[in-house]
Amino acid sequence: MYASGKYSSRGPALIPRMKTKHRIYYITLFSVVLLGLIATGMFQFWPHSIESAADWTLDKRSVHDAPLVRLSVSSLIPERGDLSCRMHTCFDVYRCGYNPKNRIKVYIYPLQKFVDELGVPISSTGLSREYNDLLSAISDSDFYTDDVTRACLFIPSIDVLNQNSLRIRETAQALAMLPRWDKGMNHLLFNMLPGGPPDYNTALDVPRDRVLLAGGGFSTWTYRQGYDVSIPVYSPLSADVELPERQPGPRRYFILSSQTAIHREYRAELERLKEENGEALLLLDKCSNLSQGAASARKRCFKGQIYDYPQILQAHWFWEAYFSSMKAIGLTTLQIINDRIYPYAARTYEQWNNPPVVKWSSVNSPLFLPLIPPRAPGFTAVVLTYDRVESLFRVITEISKVPSLAKLLVVWNNQNKSPPEESLWPKIGVPLKVVRTKENKLSNRFFPYDEIETEAVLAIDDDIIMLTSDELQFGYEVWREFPDRLVGYPGRLHLWDHEMGKWKYESEWTNEVSMVLTGAAFYHKYFSYVYTYKMPLDIKNWEYTHMNCEDIAMNFLVANITGKAPIKVTPRKKFKCPECTAIDGLSLDQTHMVERSECINKFASVFGTMPLKVVEHRADPVLYKDDFPEKLKSFPNIGSL
């Protein structure tokens, strides 16, 4: 409370000359003003304001215990709603301010029981369980603040989820009485069942000024693009639903419609699409031959065939993330608004639509520009070795003959033995560098070493002695045309084993390929960074403990990022053997093929999908099999079948 008084132009200087009674009057007045200023200061700088002290806590969620607020007939009614509202016109983003976490702060108004002059509540249901769950989830989240002065977004504790339970005029009056209403600026309402007879509008009929609406029934006429948030309609019948994991393989239906009571015009359009596309679209409707009840509410039918709903959707991750609960719906809504306010820190398309285990794949790749890397820089050969020195030197000698080789990097993976002395290494015409690793890990071949200055990397094992310089040069030329692919020599395939119900690794000589082994393959050094810093830890641990499958992991990574298959180069007959390694190689272990299959199943589980693509494609040089003199061919020394 403030007190004020009028002073003459001469002010306090006259006080000593005044009579005693006037002096007492002004001293009293001054004291009141001083006390008012002190009180104002105390409330202003107190840790929590009066309004924020009544925050959203468990003991205040009962309508019966909430304070009573009586509306009068003359209470202010908000305007109907501004259809022209956008974030830059009806939302004060400056209230959100800057914070290091780029996260809005949301304040929930204390629960109050609004009644009219006769004591009749504005809602026939009060606070529904669904709305209570939503507010509880928000109050437990990182978005919530109990300090109204820090809030960017305000959520009323007035339940408007179901318009059919509301008294429209009185609900609007209650909204306008909220302390921070300000014509609905920065306020958010959740509504799932809008409209009512006789119009059945597609947005909440409650007058609400400029409020931001999260609605479940918008049409193109009522949805304000970039301002409102379209949310799903939650059903309590789905609370205990558990969706099955999607099985591997292609989807049976491209489009599935399971909503009942669709407007006849929309239904006609869906039926037309069904006629044009056949089984690609499954058009479900309410079952007419079942008795009413909870059991029938979870059934859908098509031509007499009954489907379990929502199990037929199979969109397990999307259901859990965005549809399964009021918590999921509420927090998703806040995240959408948060992305609009802090667009520079917003989630990417991939982050919204990929399961968490593969969200790392949203790293932007520089490999999708329609450019062919120049030939001049060449490539860096990275040779992984342990202690097969003789074989290693033969590989180095052969690779050094490739015209486009820019540098050769030897990754010495043996911590118990030193590499040969410098004088013993082959003399080659390009820089040769040896790096020693701290641990014996196969993935060391993919580390983004500072010594790699070229975009192109040739990963090659120390026992691949059968590749000629022509074959390697041709592989590099193919990579230049497809820098976002794995380009390699030994091709492999993954197959679905219907009897075992899992994936199988296949190394037989076939026309199909879905992987190329990185024992001899070109790739862009960008993938070294992604493999090292973004690969799921489960996969890196698997590769380390099993000492196997780092090449399969790289195939998964590239395919998952690009959505493309690898490219196999030339039909080298010597790669027909199971794994093409030396006698003491790992792959001669009889359990190797079984482990490789286990790797595929493990990686598919971690990625949440099977990214590998099967193709029947092989890159060969021009005139490769034509009957021309060898000297007329660009790559004469290419092995044949």
XYZ file of C-alpha atoms in Angstrom:
641
model
C 0.000 0.000 0.000
C 1.243 3.428 -0.897
C 0.341 6.814 0.709
C 0.894 10.185 -0.845
C 0.442 13.866 0.046
C 0.679 17.319 -1.493
C 3.573 19.580 -0.730
C 3.824 23.306 -1.381
C 6.538 24.673 -3.594
C 8.529 25.583 -0.507
C 8.193 22.001 0.791
C 9.843 20.819 4.007
C 11.478 24.194 4.679
C 8.178 25.462 6.064
C 7.790 22.642 8.561
C 9.705 24.309 11.447
C 7.495 27.408 11.205
C 4.236 25.470 11.239
C 1.977 25.054 14.184
C 2.312 21.955 16.304
C -0.820 20.272 14.979
C 0.272 20.831 11.355
C 3.739 19.606 12.215
C 2.325 16.424 13.713
C 0.149 15.951 10.612
C 3.064 16.137 8.209
C 5.318 13.998 10.385
C 2.608 11.360 10.467
C 2.155 11.609 6.719
C 5.901 11.320 6.158
C 6.049 8.280 8.422
C 3.267 6.564 6.484
C 5.046 7.204 3.178
C 8.321 5.936 4.629
C 6.684 2.764 5.939
C 5.051 2.237 2.554
C 8.386 2.492 0.765
C 10.002 0.076 3.218
C 7.161 -2.410 2.772
C 7.405 -2.101 -0.989
C 11.136 -2.749 -0.868
C 10.689 -5.793 1.321
C 8.184 -7.349 -1.042
C 10.219 -6.441 -4.097
C 13.472 -7.965 -2.891
C 12.046 -10.875 -0.888
C 13.236 -14.202 -2.380
C 9.707 -15.157 -3.491
C 6.861 -12.832 -4.297
C 3.429 -13.250 -2.727
C 2.126 -14.601 -6.002
C 4.942 -17.104 -6.435
C 4.681 -18.373 -2.876
C 1.444 -20.131 -3.781
C 3.192 -22.349 -6.293
C 1.940 -25.585 -7.817
C 2.526 -28.132 -5.081
C 0.987 -31.499 -4.312
C -1.050 -30.223 -1.395
C -2.799 -27.624 -3.552
C -4.155 -29.791 -6.323
C -7.520 -30.506 -4.748
C -10.384 -28.350 -5.998
C -12.151 -28.822 -2.686
C -9.322 -27.102 -0.790
C -8.688 -24.388 -3.380
C -9.622 -20.790 -2.500
C -13.000 -19.661 -3.826
C -13.139 -16.870 -6.408
C -16.570 -15.420 -7.155
C -17.247 -13.919 -10.570
C -19.634 -11.078 -11.121
C -21.910 -10.560 -14.087
C -19.908 -7.491 -15.009
C -16.533 -9.291 -14.941
C -14.373 -8.570 -17.963
C -14.719 -10.963 -20.915
C -11.717 -11.431 -23.278
C -12.046 -10.997 -27.008
C -12.944 -14.033 -29.099
C -9.399 -14.729 -30.273
C -7.099 -13.143 -32.816
C -6.638 -15.377 -35.871
C -3.812 -13.147 -37.097
C -1.630 -13.900 -34.043
C 1.924 -15.034 -34.657
C 4.917 -15.394 -32.342
C 6.241 -11.963 -33.307
C 2.895 -10.171 -32.793
C 1.121 -11.866 -29.874
C 4.003 -13.282 -27.851
C 6.597 -11.292 -25.938
C 9.782 -13.262 -26.563
C 11.798 -10.665 -24.645
C 10.172 -11.868 -21.449
C 11.997 -15.172 -21.992
C 15.365 -13.473 -22.170
C 18.700 -15.212 -22.524
C 19.727 -18.154 -20.400
C 22.641 -20.577 -20.853
C 20.352 -23.594 -21.164
C 18.162 -22.020 -23.876
C 15.080 -23.200 -22.013
C 11.874 -21.301 -21.344
C 10.553 -21.024 -17.802
C 6.905 -21.931 -17.219
C 4.754 -20.754 -14.315
C 1.556 -22.549 -13.308
C -1.092 -20.442 -11.601
C -2.206 -21.564 -8.131
C -5.365 -23.639 -8.189
C -8.571 -21.658 -7.559
C -12.236 -22.586 -7.612
C -14.154 -20.114 -9.791
C -17.918 -19.773 -9.262
C -20.552 -17.318 -10.478
C -22.593 -14.968 -8.295
C -24.894 -17.861 -7.341
C -21.986 -20.105 -6.370
C -22.226 -22.381 -9.421
C -18.766 -23.584 -10.654
C -17.598 -22.634 -14.125
C -16.907 -26.323 -14.911
C -19.000 -29.403 -14.275
C -15.916 -31.563 -13.731
C -13.483 -29.255 -11.992
C -9.903 -30.413 -12.430
C -9.757 -33.627 -14.478
C -7.228 -36.347 -13.802
C -5.735 -35.769 -17.257
C -5.159 -32.061 -16.659
C -3.759 -32.752 -13.202
C -1.306 -35.253 -14.739
C -0.270 -32.669 -17.322
C 0.337 -29.921 -14.755
C 2.169 -32.354 -12.490
C 4.490 -33.373 -15.335
C 5.264 -29.752 -16.152
C 5.891 -28.866 -12.505
C 8.368 -31.760 -12.270
C 10.204 -30.769 -15.458
C 13.127 -28.436 -16.124
C 10.697 -25.957 -17.690
C 8.954 -25.162 -14.419
C 9.603 -22.197 -12.161
C 7.749 -21.148 -9.024
C 9.020 -17.587 -9.415
C 6.466 -15.685 -11.470
C 8.966 -12.916 -12.193
C 11.216 -15.364 -14.079
C 8.436 -16.925 -16.105
C 8.295 -16.728 -19.882
C 5.090 -18.745 -20.274
C 2.025 -18.921 -18.008
C -0.339 -21.864 -17.733
C -3.694 -21.408 -15.978
C -4.853 -24.076 -13.569
C -8.257 -23.770 -15.258
C -9.041 -27.045 -17.025
C -10.280 -26.454 -20.582
C -9.301 -29.841 -22.043
C -12.955 -30.727 -22.710
C -15.114 -27.825 -23.828
C -18.296 -29.839 -23.205
C -17.732 -29.513 -19.451
C -17.282 -25.733 -19.486
C -19.512 -22.718 -19.108
C -18.064 -20.647 -21.945
C -18.736 -17.107 -20.710
C -17.739 -17.779 -17.113
C -14.551 -19.613 -18.113
C -13.528 -16.618 -20.227
C -14.183 -14.293 -17.281
C -12.043 -16.482 -15.019
C -9.148 -16.315 -17.507
C -9.352 -12.533 -17.657
C -9.029 -12.365 -13.847
C -5.617 -14.034 -13.839
C -3.038 -11.577 -12.416
C -0.695 -11.730 -15.425
C -3.342 -12.117 -18.134
C -2.497 -8.990 -20.195
C -4.889 -9.965 -23.002
C -3.545 -13.517 -22.988
C 0.041 -12.589 -23.893
C 2.457 -15.471 -23.162
C -0.361 -17.669 -21.847
C -0.900 -21.259 -22.955
C -4.147 -23.258 -22.891
C -4.488 -26.985 -23.554
C -7.697 -28.119 -25.261
C -8.384 -31.552 -26.767
C -12.142 -31.590 -27.338
C -13.136 -28.226 -28.884
C -16.439 -26.967 -30.173
C -19.974 -27.834 -29.228
C -23.470 -27.963 -30.664
C -24.672 -26.715 -33.014
C -21.494 -25.453 -34.747
C -18.844 -27.884 -33.469
C -16.009 -25.480 -34.168
C -12.515 -26.927 -34.574
C -10.945 -24.675 -31.948
C -11.865 -23.787 -28.381
C -14.953 -21.526 -28.294
C -13.918 -19.832 -25.035
C -12.994 -16.173 -25.730
C -9.279 -16.018 -24.970
C -7.692 -12.864 -26.440
C -4.160 -13.590 -27.720
C -3.556 -16.802 -25.806
C -1.432 -19.509 -27.418
C -3.544 -22.638 -27.899
C -2.411 -26.268 -27.855
C -5.424 -27.868 -29.498
C -6.522 -31.284 -30.622
C -9.056 -30.430 -33.314
C -7.673 -27.678 -35.507
C -8.602 -27.187 -39.136
C -6.679 -25.134 -41.666
C -9.067 -22.263 -40.896
C -8.479 -22.181 -37.150
C -4.836 -23.244 -36.814
C -2.460 -20.287 -36.632
C 0.690 -21.468 -38.379
C 3.796 -21.154 -36.238
C 1.797 -19.981 -33.215
C -0.649 -22.644 -32.082
C 0.476 -26.201 -31.382
C -1.477 -29.142 -32.761
C -1.597 -31.933 -30.182
C -3.046 -35.461 -30.186
C -6.245 -36.280 -28.295
C -5.337 -38.438 -25.328
C -7.542 -41.374 -24.390
C -7.477 -42.819 -20.858
C -8.139 -46.218 -22.469
C -4.599 -46.101 -23.842
C -2.916 -45.625 -20.468
C -1.888 -49.272 -20.129
C -1.265 -49.962 -23.815
C 2.068 -51.519 -24.719
C 2.959 -51.366 -28.376
C 5.048 -54.177 -29.878
C 8.477 -53.481 -31.305
C 8.441 -53.141 -35.053
C 9.682 -56.266 -36.766
C 12.558 -56.025 -39.290
C 11.802 -55.831 -42.977
C 9.680 -53.522 -45.125
C 6.502 -52.018 -43.696
C 3.308 -53.712 -44.774
C 1.324 -50.467 -44.985
C 2.583 -47.119 -46.208
C -0.421 -45.257 -44.784
C -2.733 -46.410 -42.020
C -5.931 -44.593 -40.971
C -7.480 -45.748 -37.698
C -9.632 -42.778 -36.672
C -13.361 -43.409 -36.399
C -16.245 -41.011 -37.127
C -14.293 -39.126 -39.786
C -16.157 -36.440 -41.704
C -17.712 -37.956 -44.793
C -15.694 -35.763 -47.176
C -12.412 -36.834 -45.569
C -13.577 -40.424 -45.582
C -14.364 -40.230 -49.294
C -10.884 -38.887 -49.997
C -9.281 -41.744 -48.041
C -11.378 -44.297 -49.889
C -10.272 -42.796 -53.201
C -6.626 -43.134 -52.119
C -7.343 -46.713 -51.077
C -8.669 -47.549 -54.540
C -5.606 -46.051 -56.200
C -2.980 -47.616 -53.950
C -4.504 -50.929 -52.868
C -2.843 -52.636 -49.907
C -0.395 -49.768 -49.397
C -3.183 -48.044 -47.441
C -5.099 -49.722 -44.632
C -8.373 -47.886 -43.967
C -9.769 -48.937 -40.587
C -13.103 -48.018 -39.029
C -15.229 -48.759 -35.986
C -16.288 -52.394 -35.671
C -20.052 -52.710 -36.054
C -20.419 -56.296 -34.844
C -18.899 -55.864 -31.362
C -20.653 -55.006 -28.114
C -19.935 -51.589 -26.649
C -17.332 -51.170 -23.927
C -13.615 -50.778 -23.301
C -12.832 -53.919 -25.283
C -14.587 -52.690 -28.429
C -12.991 -49.250 -28.075
C -9.618 -50.913 -28.685
C -10.687 -52.659 -31.877
C -10.754 -51.501 -35.486
C -12.143 -53.309 -38.523
C -11.662 -53.530 -42.269
C -14.009 -55.720 -44.297
C -14.862 -57.855 -41.283
C -11.265 -58.339 -40.184
C -10.595 -57.169 -36.625
C -7.377 -55.377 -35.646
C -6.116 -54.509 -32.163
C -5.768 -50.794 -31.623
C -3.352 -49.097 -31.150
C -1.091 -52.152 -31.609
C -1.740 -52.097 -35.352
C 0.120 -48.749 -35.559
C 3.545 -50.258 -34.673
C 4.952 -46.781 -34.254
C 6.397 -47.733 -30.882
C 8.929 -44.972 -30.384
C 6.656 -42.173 -31.656
C 3.839 -43.423 -29.454
C 5.995 -43.454 -26.328
C 7.664 -40.133 -27.124
C 4.694 -38.017 -28.153
C 1.304 -39.748 -27.678
C 1.274 -42.229 -24.802
C 0.580 -39.918 -21.829
C -0.409 -36.424 -20.811
C 3.191 -35.970 -19.711
C 4.488 -36.782 -23.198
C 1.951 -34.455 -24.820
C 2.592 -31.601 -22.402
C 6.379 -31.667 -22.474
C 6.429 -32.059 -26.254
C 4.242 -28.971 -26.562
C 6.625 -26.968 -24.391
C 9.611 -28.185 -26.409
C 7.950 -27.031 -29.642
C 7.372 -23.580 -28.157
C 10.913 -23.587 -26.791
C 12.281 -24.283 -30.290
C 10.386 -21.274 -31.638
C 11.751 -18.942 -28.985
C 15.336 -20.238 -29.234
C 15.530 -21.265 -32.912
C 19.329 -21.344 -32.936
C 19.214 -24.113 -30.319
C 16.150 -25.902 -31.698
C 15.995 -29.629 -32.233
C 16.668 -30.796 -35.761
C 14.276 -32.782 -37.906
C 16.305 -35.915 -37.227
C 16.243 -35.354 -33.474
C 12.472 -35.075 -33.492
C 11.963 -38.118 -35.686
C 14.751 -40.542 -34.755
C 14.875 -42.698 -31.628
C 17.371 -41.452 -29.030
C 19.884 -44.179 -29.848
C 20.451 -42.706 -33.296
C 19.981 -39.009 -32.584
C 23.693 -38.548 -33.078
C 23.089 -39.102 -36.794
C 21.705 -35.577 -37.010
C 25.264 -34.269 -37.328
C 25.284 -32.272 -40.528
C 27.357 -33.890 -43.225
C 29.332 -31.928 -45.793
C 29.110 -34.758 -48.306
C 25.854 -34.056 -50.095
C 26.881 -31.178 -52.304
C 26.875 -31.982 -56.051
C 30.635 -31.633 -56.325
C 33.394 -34.037 -57.296
C 36.509 -33.685 -55.105
C 39.554 -32.702 -57.157
C 42.084 -35.373 -58.026
C 45.082 -33.307 -56.965
C 45.117 -33.758 -53.142
C 44.985 -37.539 -53.489
C 44.279 -39.843 -50.564
C 45.885 -40.952 -47.315
C 46.363 -44.682 -46.832
C 45.857 -45.795 -43.225
C 47.322 -49.250 -42.605
C 46.355 -50.996 -39.378
C 49.005 -53.432 -38.168
C 50.051 -55.395 -35.101
C 53.315 -57.212 -35.791
C 53.130 -58.723 -39.298
C 56.073 -56.690 -40.498
C 56.909 -58.632 -43.645
C 53.363 -58.470 -44.942
C 53.103 -54.832 -43.901
C 56.169 -53.870 -45.942
C 54.749 -55.621 -49.018
C 51.486 -53.673 -48.661
C 53.379 -50.389 -48.286
C 55.464 -51.122 -51.370
C 52.407 -51.865 -53.514
C 50.377 -48.885 -52.302
C 53.280 -46.516 -52.939
C 52.904 -47.208 -56.686
C 49.416 -45.618 -56.759
C 49.670 -42.216 -58.490
C 47.144 -40.482 -56.198
C 48.693 -41.580 -52.903
C 49.520 -38.433 -50.872
C 50.605 -39.915 -47.541
C 50.887 -43.271 -45.848
C 49.984 -43.609 -42.173
C 50.793 -46.809 -40.278
C 48.741 -47.369 -37.125
C 50.924 -49.536 -34.880
C 48.429 -51.349 -32.645
C 50.919 -53.351 -30.551
C 51.622 -51.845 -27.143
C 54.068 -54.595 -26.169
C 56.368 -54.320 -29.145
C 58.020 -51.377 -30.824
C 57.757 -50.811 -34.581
C 60.836 -51.481 -36.747
C 63.620 -48.940 -36.858
C 63.219 -46.171 -39.385
C 66.078 -47.478 -41.542
C 64.281 -50.772 -42.126
C 61.117 -49.318 -43.643
C 60.560 -49.343 -47.445
C 61.723 -46.199 -49.206
C 58.724 -44.607 -50.894
C 58.082 -41.301 -52.660
C 55.450 -39.949 -50.237
C 55.569 -39.139 -46.509
C 55.316 -42.198 -44.254
C 54.258 -41.700 -40.655
C 53.925 -44.275 -37.841
C 51.542 -43.616 -34.934
C 51.472 -45.806 -31.834
C 48.180 -46.467 -30.051
C 47.530 -46.713 -26.322
C 45.145 -49.662 -26.606
C 44.821 -52.556 -29.028
C 41.485 -51.603 -30.577
C 40.420 -52.345 -34.139
C 38.606 -49.006 -34.248
C 41.974 -47.232 -34.033
C 41.999 -47.429 -37.811
C 39.109 -44.911 -37.846
C 40.559 -42.317 -35.496
C 40.755 -38.834 -37.100
C 44.516 -38.463 -36.808
C 45.946 -34.994 -37.349
C 48.278 -36.489 -39.933
C 45.297 -37.122 -42.263
C 45.103 -33.940 -44.333
C 43.238 -35.277 -47.352
C 39.491 -35.783 -47.579
C 39.895 -39.301 -48.947
C 41.104 -42.094 -46.699
C 42.025 -45.618 -47.759
C 41.612 -48.018 -44.851
C 43.606 -51.157 -45.548
C 44.835 -54.135 -43.531
C 48.460 -55.171 -43.386
C 47.677 -58.490 -45.157
C 45.871 -57.180 -48.260
C 48.707 -57.858 -50.662
C 46.659 -58.860 -53.715
C 45.430 -55.414 -54.790
C 47.332 -53.819 -57.671
C 48.089 -50.131 -58.058
C 45.563 -49.912 -60.924
C 42.822 -51.377 -58.771
C 43.577 -48.942 -55.953
C 43.768 -45.943 -58.280
C 40.464 -46.921 -59.875
C 38.875 -47.262 -56.440
C 39.966 -43.721 -55.627
C 38.501 -42.415 -58.891
C 35.177 -44.077 -58.047
C 35.229 -42.527 -54.572
C 35.734 -39.082 -56.097
C 32.372 -39.479 -57.830
C 30.695 -40.843 -54.679
C 32.457 -39.187 -51.703
C 29.538 -39.924 -49.360
C 29.805 -43.700 -49.854
C 32.040 -46.484 -48.688
C 33.911 -47.615 -51.793
C 35.683 -50.909 -51.354
C 36.663 -54.292 -52.710
C 35.457 -57.214 -50.583
C 31.654 -57.087 -50.631
C 29.393 -58.694 -48.011
C 25.671 -59.121 -47.486
C 23.182 -59.228 -44.628
C 20.132 -61.488 -44.864
C 17.036 -62.052 -42.753
C 16.842 -65.601 -41.422
C 13.111 -66.370 -41.220
C 13.609 -69.599 -39.301
C 15.800 -68.003 -36.640
C 13.991 -64.676 -36.706
C 17.181 -62.596 -36.874
C 19.791 -61.169 -39.229
C 22.547 -63.267 -40.750
C 25.974 -62.279 -42.068
C 26.732 -63.698 -45.509
C 30.110 -63.798 -47.254
C 29.228 -65.991 -50.234
C 29.991 -64.766 -53.751
C 26.670 -63.229 -54.885
C 25.416 -60.410 -57.062
C 24.052 -58.550 -54.035
C 26.060 -56.455 -51.620
C 25.135 -54.351 -48.571
C 28.583 -53.885 -47.028
C 32.176 -53.476 -48.120
C 34.855 -54.485 -45.651
C 37.108 -51.699 -44.453
C 40.084 -54.009 -44.708
C 40.281 -52.360 -48.135
C 37.938 -49.402 -48.628
C 37.901 -45.678 -49.369
C 35.825 -43.268 -47.270
C 35.630 -39.573 -46.399
C 37.562 -38.567 -43.288
C 34.351 -36.948 -41.976
C 33.176 -40.418 -41.038
C 36.246 -40.838 -38.835
C 35.001 -37.980 -36.675
C 31.470 -39.355 -36.505
C 32.696 -42.873 -35.710
C 35.032 -41.628 -32.969
C 32.857 -39.008 -31.304
C 29.233 -39.849 -32.167
C 29.023 -43.624 -32.415
C 26.749 -45.091 -29.688
C 28.813 -46.305 -26.758
C 27.094 -49.706 -26.812
C 28.531 -50.386 -30.257
C 32.028 -49.168 -29.383
C 32.065 -51.355 -26.278
C 30.838 -54.353 -28.264
C 33.573 -53.953 -30.862
C 36.212 -53.562 -28.156
C 35.180 -56.573 -26.057
C 34.606 -58.885 -29.051
C 37.656 -57.623 -30.997
C 35.529 -57.820 -34.119
C 33.037 -56.011 -36.353
C 34.439 -52.481 -36.446
C 34.051 -52.666 -40.225
C 30.377 -53.639 -39.923
C 29.887 -50.760 -37.492
C 31.349 -48.328 -40.042
C 28.981 -49.691 -42.694
C 26.045 -49.141 -40.331
C 27.193 -45.612 -39.580
C 27.613 -44.511 -43.202
C 24.366 -46.137 -44.330
C 22.444 -44.601 -41.428
C 23.734 -41.095 -42.153
C 23.443 -41.182 -45.948
C 20.660 -43.690 -46.518
C 22.778 -45.144 -49.330
C 24.433 -48.443 -50.101
C 28.202 -48.903 -50.463
C 29.912 -49.336 -53.819
C 31.857 -52.448 -54.602
C 34.799 -51.989 -56.965
C 36.041 -54.626 -59.449
C 35.382 -58.415 -59.200
C 38.606 -59.586 -57.614
C 38.494 -63.367 -57.513
C 40.897 -63.518 -54.596
C 38.231 -61.886 -52.436
C 35.975 -64.892 -52.876
C 37.419 -66.556 -49.776
C 35.385 -66.247 -46.550
C 37.213 -63.204 -45.205
C 40.489 -62.887 -47.119
C 43.032 -62.662 -44.328
C 46.358 -64.287 -43.712
C 46.678 -67.697 -42.062
C 46.968 -66.209 -38.585
C 44.057 -63.809 -39.140
C 41.120 -63.487 -36.794
C 38.518 -64.585 -39.324
C 39.755 -68.179 -39.538
C 38.300 -68.792 -36.093
C 35.274 -71.062 -36.615
C 33.122 -68.834 -34.444
C 33.901 -65.780 -36.559
C 30.871 -65.984 -38.860
C 28.562 -66.525 -35.931
C 29.999 -63.490 -34.181
C 29.613 -61.401 -37.323
C 25.914 -62.291 -37.406
C 25.612 -61.405 -33.736
C 27.213 -58.043 -34.487
C 24.622 -57.231 -37.141
C 21.748 -58.054 -34.797
C 23.320 -56.085 -31.954
C 23.960 -53.017 -34.091
C 20.458 -53.101 -35.599
C 19.060 -53.191 -32.071
C 21.138 -50.226 -30.942
C 20.362 -48.178 -34.051
C 16.684 -49.021 -33.730
C 16.544 -49.878 -37.411
C 18.384 -51.733 -40.157
C 20.122 -48.995 -42.163
C 22.060 -51.279 -44.522
C 20.846 -51.164 -48.131
C 21.109 -54.136 -50.508
C 22.078 -53.401 -54.119
C 23.205 -55.293 -57.201
C 25.894 -52.919 -58.351
C 29.592 -53.011 -59.096
C 31.894 -50.309 -60.458
C 34.229 -51.364 -63.290
C 36.511 -49.252 -65.483
C 35.535 -48.405 -69.048
C 36.665 -51.064 -71.551
C 37.389 -53.374 -68.618
C 36.061 -56.513 -70.348
C 36.228 -55.310 -73.957
C 38.622 -56.919 -76.391
C 40.975 -53.970 -76.756
C 44.742 -53.786 -76.500
C 45.749 -53.363 -72.877
C 47.750 -50.224 -73.632
C 44.514 -48.492 -74.698
C 42.892 -49.106 -71.335
C 43.220 -46.638 -68.461
C 43.505 -49.413 -65.852
C 44.959 -52.452 -67.581
C 46.071 -54.225 -64.435
C 42.605 -55.038 -63.093
C 42.056 -58.600 -61.902
C 39.400 -60.686 -63.649
C 37.127 -63.535 -62.693
